[in-house]
Each structure stands twice: as C-alpha cells, then as structure tokens.
mmCIF file with all atom_site columns, C-alpha atoms and ligand atoms in Angstrom:
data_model
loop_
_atom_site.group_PDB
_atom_site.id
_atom_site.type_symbol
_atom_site.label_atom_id
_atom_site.label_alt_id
_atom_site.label_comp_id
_atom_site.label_asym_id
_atom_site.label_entity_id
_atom_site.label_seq_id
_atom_site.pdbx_PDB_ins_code
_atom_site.Cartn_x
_atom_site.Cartn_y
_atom_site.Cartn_z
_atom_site.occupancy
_atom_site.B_iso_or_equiv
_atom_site.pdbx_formal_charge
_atom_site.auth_seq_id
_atom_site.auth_comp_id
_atom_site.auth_asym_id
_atom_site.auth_atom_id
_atom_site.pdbx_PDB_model_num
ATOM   1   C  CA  . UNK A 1 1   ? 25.574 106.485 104.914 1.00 42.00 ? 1   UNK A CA  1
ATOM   2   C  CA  . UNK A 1 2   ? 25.830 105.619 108.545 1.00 48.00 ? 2   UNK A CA  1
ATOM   3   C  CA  . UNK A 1 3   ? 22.574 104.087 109.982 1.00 45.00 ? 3   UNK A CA  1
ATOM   4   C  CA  . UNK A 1 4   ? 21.870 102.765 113.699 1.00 51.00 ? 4   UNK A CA  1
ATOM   5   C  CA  . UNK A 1 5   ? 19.575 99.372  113.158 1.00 51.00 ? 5   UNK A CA  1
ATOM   6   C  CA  . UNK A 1 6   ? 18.286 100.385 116.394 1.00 51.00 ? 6   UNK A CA  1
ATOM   7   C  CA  . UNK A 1 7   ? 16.751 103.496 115.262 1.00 55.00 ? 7   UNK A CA  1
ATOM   8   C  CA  . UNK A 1 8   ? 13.212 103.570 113.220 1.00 56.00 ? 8   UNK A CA  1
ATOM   9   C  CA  . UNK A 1 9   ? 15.856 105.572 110.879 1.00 59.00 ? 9   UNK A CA  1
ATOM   10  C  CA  . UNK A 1 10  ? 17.786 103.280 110.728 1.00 62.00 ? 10  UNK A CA  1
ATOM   11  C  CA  . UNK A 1 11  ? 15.820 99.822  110.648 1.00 69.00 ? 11  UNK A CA  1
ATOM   12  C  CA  . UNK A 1 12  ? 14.535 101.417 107.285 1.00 83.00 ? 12  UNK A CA  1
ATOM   13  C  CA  . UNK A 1 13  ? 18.067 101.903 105.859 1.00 84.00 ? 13  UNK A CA  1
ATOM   14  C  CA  . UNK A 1 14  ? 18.644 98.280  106.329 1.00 90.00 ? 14  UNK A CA  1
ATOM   15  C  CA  . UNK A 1 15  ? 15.751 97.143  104.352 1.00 91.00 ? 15  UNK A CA  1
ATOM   16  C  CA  . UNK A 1 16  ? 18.067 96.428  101.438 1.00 93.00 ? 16  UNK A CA  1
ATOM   17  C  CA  . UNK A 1 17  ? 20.569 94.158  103.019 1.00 96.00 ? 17  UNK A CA  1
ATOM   18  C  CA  . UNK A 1 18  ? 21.233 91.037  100.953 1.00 96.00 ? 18  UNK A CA  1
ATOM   19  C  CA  . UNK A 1 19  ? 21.500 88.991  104.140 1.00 96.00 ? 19  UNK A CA  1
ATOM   20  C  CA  . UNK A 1 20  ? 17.462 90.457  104.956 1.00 93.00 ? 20  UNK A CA  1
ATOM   21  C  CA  . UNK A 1 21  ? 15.421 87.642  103.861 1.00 89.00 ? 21  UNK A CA  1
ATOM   22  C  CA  . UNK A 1 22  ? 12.547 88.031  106.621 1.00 89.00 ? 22  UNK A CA  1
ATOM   23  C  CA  . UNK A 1 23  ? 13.340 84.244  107.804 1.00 93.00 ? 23  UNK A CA  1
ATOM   24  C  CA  . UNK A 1 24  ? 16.659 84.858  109.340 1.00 91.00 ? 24  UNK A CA  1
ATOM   25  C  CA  . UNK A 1 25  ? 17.671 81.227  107.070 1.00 92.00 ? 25  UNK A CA  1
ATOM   26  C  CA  . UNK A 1 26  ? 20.877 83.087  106.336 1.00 95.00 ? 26  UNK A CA  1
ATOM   27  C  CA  . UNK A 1 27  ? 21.671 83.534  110.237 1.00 95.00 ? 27  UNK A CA  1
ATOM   28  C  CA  . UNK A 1 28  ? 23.318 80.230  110.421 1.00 95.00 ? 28  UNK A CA  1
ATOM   29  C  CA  . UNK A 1 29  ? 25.570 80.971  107.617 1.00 95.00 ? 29  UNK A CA  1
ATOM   30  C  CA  . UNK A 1 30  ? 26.522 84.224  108.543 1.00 97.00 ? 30  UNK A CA  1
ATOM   31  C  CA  . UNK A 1 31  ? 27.774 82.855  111.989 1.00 97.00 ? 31  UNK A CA  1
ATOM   32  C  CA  . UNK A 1 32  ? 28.850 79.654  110.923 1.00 95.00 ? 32  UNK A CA  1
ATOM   33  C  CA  . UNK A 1 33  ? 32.303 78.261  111.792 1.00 92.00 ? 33  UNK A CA  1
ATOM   34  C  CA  . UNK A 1 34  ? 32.704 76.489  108.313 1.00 93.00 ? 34  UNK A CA  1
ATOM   35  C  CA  . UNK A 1 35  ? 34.923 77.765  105.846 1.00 93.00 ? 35  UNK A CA  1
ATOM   36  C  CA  . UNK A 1 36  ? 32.508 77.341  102.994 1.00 93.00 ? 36  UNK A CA  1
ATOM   37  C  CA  . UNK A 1 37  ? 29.956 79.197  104.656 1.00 95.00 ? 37  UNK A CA  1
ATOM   38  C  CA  . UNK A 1 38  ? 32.226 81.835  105.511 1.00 95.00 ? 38  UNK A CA  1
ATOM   39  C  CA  . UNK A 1 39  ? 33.036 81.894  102.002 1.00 95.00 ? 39  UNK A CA  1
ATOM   40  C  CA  . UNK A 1 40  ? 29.286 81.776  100.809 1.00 96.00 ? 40  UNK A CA  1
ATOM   41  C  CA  . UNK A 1 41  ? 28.846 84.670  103.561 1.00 97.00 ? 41  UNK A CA  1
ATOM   42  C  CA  . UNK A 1 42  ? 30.890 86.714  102.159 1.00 96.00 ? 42  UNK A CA  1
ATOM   43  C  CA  . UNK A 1 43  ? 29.777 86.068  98.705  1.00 96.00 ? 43  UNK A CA  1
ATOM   44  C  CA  . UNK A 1 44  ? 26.259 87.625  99.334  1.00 97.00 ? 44  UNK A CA  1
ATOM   45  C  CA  . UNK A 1 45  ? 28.088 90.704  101.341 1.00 97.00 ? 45  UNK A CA  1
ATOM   46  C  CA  . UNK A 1 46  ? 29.828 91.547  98.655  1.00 97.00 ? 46  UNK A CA  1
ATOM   47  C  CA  . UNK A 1 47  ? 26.792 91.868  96.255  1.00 96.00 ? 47  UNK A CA  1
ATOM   48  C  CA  . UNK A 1 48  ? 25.507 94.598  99.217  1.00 97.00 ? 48  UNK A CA  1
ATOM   49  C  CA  . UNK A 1 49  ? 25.201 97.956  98.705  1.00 96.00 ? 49  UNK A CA  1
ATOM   50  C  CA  . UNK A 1 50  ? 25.143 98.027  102.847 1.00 97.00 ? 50  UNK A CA  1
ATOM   51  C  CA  . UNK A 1 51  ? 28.660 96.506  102.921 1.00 97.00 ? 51  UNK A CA  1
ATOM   52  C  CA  . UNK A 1 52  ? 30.333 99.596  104.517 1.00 97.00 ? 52  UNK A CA  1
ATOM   53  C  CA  . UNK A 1 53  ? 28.101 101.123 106.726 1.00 96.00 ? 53  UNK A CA  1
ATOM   54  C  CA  . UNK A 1 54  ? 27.665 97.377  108.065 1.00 97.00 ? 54  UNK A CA  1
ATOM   55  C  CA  . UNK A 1 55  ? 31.011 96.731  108.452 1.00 98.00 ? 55  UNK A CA  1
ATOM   56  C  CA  . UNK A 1 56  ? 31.553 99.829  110.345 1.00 97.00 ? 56  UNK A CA  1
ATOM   57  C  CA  . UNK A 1 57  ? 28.728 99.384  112.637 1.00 96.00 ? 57  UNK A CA  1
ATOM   58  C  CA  . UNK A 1 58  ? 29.272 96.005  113.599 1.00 97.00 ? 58  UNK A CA  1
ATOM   59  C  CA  . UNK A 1 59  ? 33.136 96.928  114.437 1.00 97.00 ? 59  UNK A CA  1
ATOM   60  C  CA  . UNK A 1 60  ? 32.083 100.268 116.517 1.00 97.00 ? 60  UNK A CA  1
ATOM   61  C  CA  . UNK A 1 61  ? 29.433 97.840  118.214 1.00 96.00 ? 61  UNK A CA  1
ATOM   62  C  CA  . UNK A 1 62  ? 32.661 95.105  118.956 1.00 96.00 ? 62  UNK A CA  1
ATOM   63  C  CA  . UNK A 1 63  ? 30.829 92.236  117.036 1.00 97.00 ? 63  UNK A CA  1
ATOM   64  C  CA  . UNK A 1 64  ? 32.551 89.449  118.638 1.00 97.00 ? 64  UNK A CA  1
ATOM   65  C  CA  . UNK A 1 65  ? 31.762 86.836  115.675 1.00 97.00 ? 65  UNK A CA  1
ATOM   66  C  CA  . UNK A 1 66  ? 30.572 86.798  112.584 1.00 97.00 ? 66  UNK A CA  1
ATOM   67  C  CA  . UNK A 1 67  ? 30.515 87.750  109.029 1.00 97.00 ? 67  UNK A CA  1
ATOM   68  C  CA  . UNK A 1 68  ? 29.677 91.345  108.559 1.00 98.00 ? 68  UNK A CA  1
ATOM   69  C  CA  . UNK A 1 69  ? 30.009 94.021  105.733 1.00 97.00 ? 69  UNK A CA  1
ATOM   70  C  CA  . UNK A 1 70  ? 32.208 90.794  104.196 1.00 97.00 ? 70  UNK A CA  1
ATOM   71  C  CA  . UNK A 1 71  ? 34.721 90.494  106.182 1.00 97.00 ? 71  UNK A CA  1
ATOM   72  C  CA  . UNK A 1 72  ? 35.120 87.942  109.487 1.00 97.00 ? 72  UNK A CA  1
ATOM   73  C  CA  . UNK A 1 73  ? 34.850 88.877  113.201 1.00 97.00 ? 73  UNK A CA  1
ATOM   74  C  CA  . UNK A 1 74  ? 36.509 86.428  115.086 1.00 95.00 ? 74  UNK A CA  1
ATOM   75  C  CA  . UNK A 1 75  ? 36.926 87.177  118.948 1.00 95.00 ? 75  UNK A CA  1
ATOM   76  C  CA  . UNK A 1 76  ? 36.439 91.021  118.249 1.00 95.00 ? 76  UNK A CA  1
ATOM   77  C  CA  . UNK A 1 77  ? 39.015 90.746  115.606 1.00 95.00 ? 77  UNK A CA  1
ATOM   78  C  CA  . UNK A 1 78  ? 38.437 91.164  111.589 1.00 96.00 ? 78  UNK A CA  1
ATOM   79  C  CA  . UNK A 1 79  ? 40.436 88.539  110.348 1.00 94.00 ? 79  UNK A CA  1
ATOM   80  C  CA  . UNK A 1 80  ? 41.856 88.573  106.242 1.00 86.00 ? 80  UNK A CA  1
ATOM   81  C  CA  . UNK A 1 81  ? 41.941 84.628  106.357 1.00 81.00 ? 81  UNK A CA  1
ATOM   82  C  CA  . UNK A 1 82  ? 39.450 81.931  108.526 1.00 81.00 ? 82  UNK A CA  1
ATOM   83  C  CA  . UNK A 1 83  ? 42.290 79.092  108.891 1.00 80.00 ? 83  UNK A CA  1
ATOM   84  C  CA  . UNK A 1 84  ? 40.985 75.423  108.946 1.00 78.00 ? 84  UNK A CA  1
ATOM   85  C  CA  . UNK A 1 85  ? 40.571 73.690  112.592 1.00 79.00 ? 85  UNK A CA  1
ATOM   86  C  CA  . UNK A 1 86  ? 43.611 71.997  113.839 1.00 82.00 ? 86  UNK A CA  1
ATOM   87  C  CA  . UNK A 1 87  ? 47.219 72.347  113.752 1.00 82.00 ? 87  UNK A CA  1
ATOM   88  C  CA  . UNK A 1 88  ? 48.831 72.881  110.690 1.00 78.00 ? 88  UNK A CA  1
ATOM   89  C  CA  . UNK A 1 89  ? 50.915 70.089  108.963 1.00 76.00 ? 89  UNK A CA  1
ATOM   90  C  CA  . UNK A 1 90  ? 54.578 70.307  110.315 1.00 82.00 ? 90  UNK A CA  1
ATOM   91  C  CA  . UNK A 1 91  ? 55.985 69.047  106.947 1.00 80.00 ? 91  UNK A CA  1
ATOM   92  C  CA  . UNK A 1 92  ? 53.882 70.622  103.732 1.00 73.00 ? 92  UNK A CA  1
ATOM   93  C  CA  . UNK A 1 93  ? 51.831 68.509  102.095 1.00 64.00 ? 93  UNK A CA  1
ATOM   94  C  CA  . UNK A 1 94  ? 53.205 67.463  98.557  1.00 65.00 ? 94  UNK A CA  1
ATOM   95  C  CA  . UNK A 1 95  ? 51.700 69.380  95.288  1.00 59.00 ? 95  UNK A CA  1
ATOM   96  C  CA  . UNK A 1 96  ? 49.770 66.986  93.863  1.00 54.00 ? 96  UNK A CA  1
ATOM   97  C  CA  . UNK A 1 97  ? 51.366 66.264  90.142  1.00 53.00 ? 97  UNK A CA  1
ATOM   98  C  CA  . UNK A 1 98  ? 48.812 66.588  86.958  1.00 51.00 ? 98  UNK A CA  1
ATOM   99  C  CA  . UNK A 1 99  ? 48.630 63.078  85.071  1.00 52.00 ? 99  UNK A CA  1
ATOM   100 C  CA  . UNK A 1 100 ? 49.987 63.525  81.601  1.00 46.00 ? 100 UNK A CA  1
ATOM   101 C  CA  . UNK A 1 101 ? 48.088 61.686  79.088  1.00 44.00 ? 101 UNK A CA  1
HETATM 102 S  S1  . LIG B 2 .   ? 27.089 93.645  104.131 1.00 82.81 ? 201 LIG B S1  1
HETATM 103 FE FE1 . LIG B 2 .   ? 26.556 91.481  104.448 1.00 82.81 ? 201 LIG B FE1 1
HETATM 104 S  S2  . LIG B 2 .   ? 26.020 91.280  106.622 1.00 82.81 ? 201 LIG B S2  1
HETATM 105 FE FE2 . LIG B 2 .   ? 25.988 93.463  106.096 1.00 82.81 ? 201 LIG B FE2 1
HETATM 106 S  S3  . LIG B 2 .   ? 23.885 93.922  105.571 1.00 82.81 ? 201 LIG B S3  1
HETATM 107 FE FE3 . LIG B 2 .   ? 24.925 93.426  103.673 1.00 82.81 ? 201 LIG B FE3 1
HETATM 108 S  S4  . LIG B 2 .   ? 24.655 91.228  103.335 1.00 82.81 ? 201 LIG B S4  1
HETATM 109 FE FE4 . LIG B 2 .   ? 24.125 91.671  105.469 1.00 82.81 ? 201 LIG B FE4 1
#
C-alpha cells in the first residue's frame, strides 16, 4: 500500500495508525530526543500495520527527525542505534560482577 497523507485517499488509509490517537499526546514521544521514548516509539510502530508504507513516505518526504515506520530519522538519516548524549567513556566501564550468595 502506498498512501499520500495529503490526499483525501490517503488521510483515510492512515486512520489505523497506532500513533493516531486524535490528541497528538504521542507527538512528543515520537520526536523526543530520549532514548526511552525512542524505544517506547518504536514499540507502538512495530504493533502497526502502517509500518512500511510510513517508513517509506517519511524517507521519500526527507523526514529530518523522528521516529517513523519504527525506525529513527536523525538529520535525514535512519539510524540502527540512538547513542546516549556525550562522549563516550575513553576506558570501558567495568562489568558489574553478580553477588554470590
Ligand atoms: S508506523 Fe509508527 S509512526 Fe508510522 S503510522 Fe504506524 S505508529 Fe505511526
């Protein structure tokens, strides 16, 4: 299925996006810089039977940001992994050992 939202056609295809609420409460969370939210994002995406067409959409329409058809725009780019802010640690951080009992 390939849909334009800015169609009448296509406005009614999207009626069954998970991320459709009719508030636009899910907004926040869909462009949210947080890793949980990304994560929580994604999480309703993948229950969408839109997820394709979405994705496909938003990257022919350059989405700068954003989660879309699950997976993360970030500067026009679809990134596999949203890394944490700030530099990473120049010596890893030790494993933390399991307490025996
Ligand atoms: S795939 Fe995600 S962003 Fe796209 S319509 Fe579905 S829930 Fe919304």
């Amino acid at each position: 299925m390939r849909a334009d939202v800015n169609d009448d056609e296509g406005a009614g295809a999207w009626a069954g996006a998970e991320c459709r609420d009719g508030t636009g409460a899910l907004a926040s969370l869909f462009f949210s810089e947080q890793l949980d939210d990304i994560a929580r994002a994604k999480a309703i995406c993948a229950g969408c039977p839109l997820r394709e067409p979405c994705f496909e959409v938003a990257r022919d329409r350059r989405e700068p940001y954003g989660v879309w058809g699950g997976r993360l725009f970030f500067k026009g780019k679809v990134l596999a992994v949203k890394r944490p802010r700030g530099r990473p640690p120049k010596v890893a951080r030790p494993e933390v050992a399991a307490l025996s009992a």
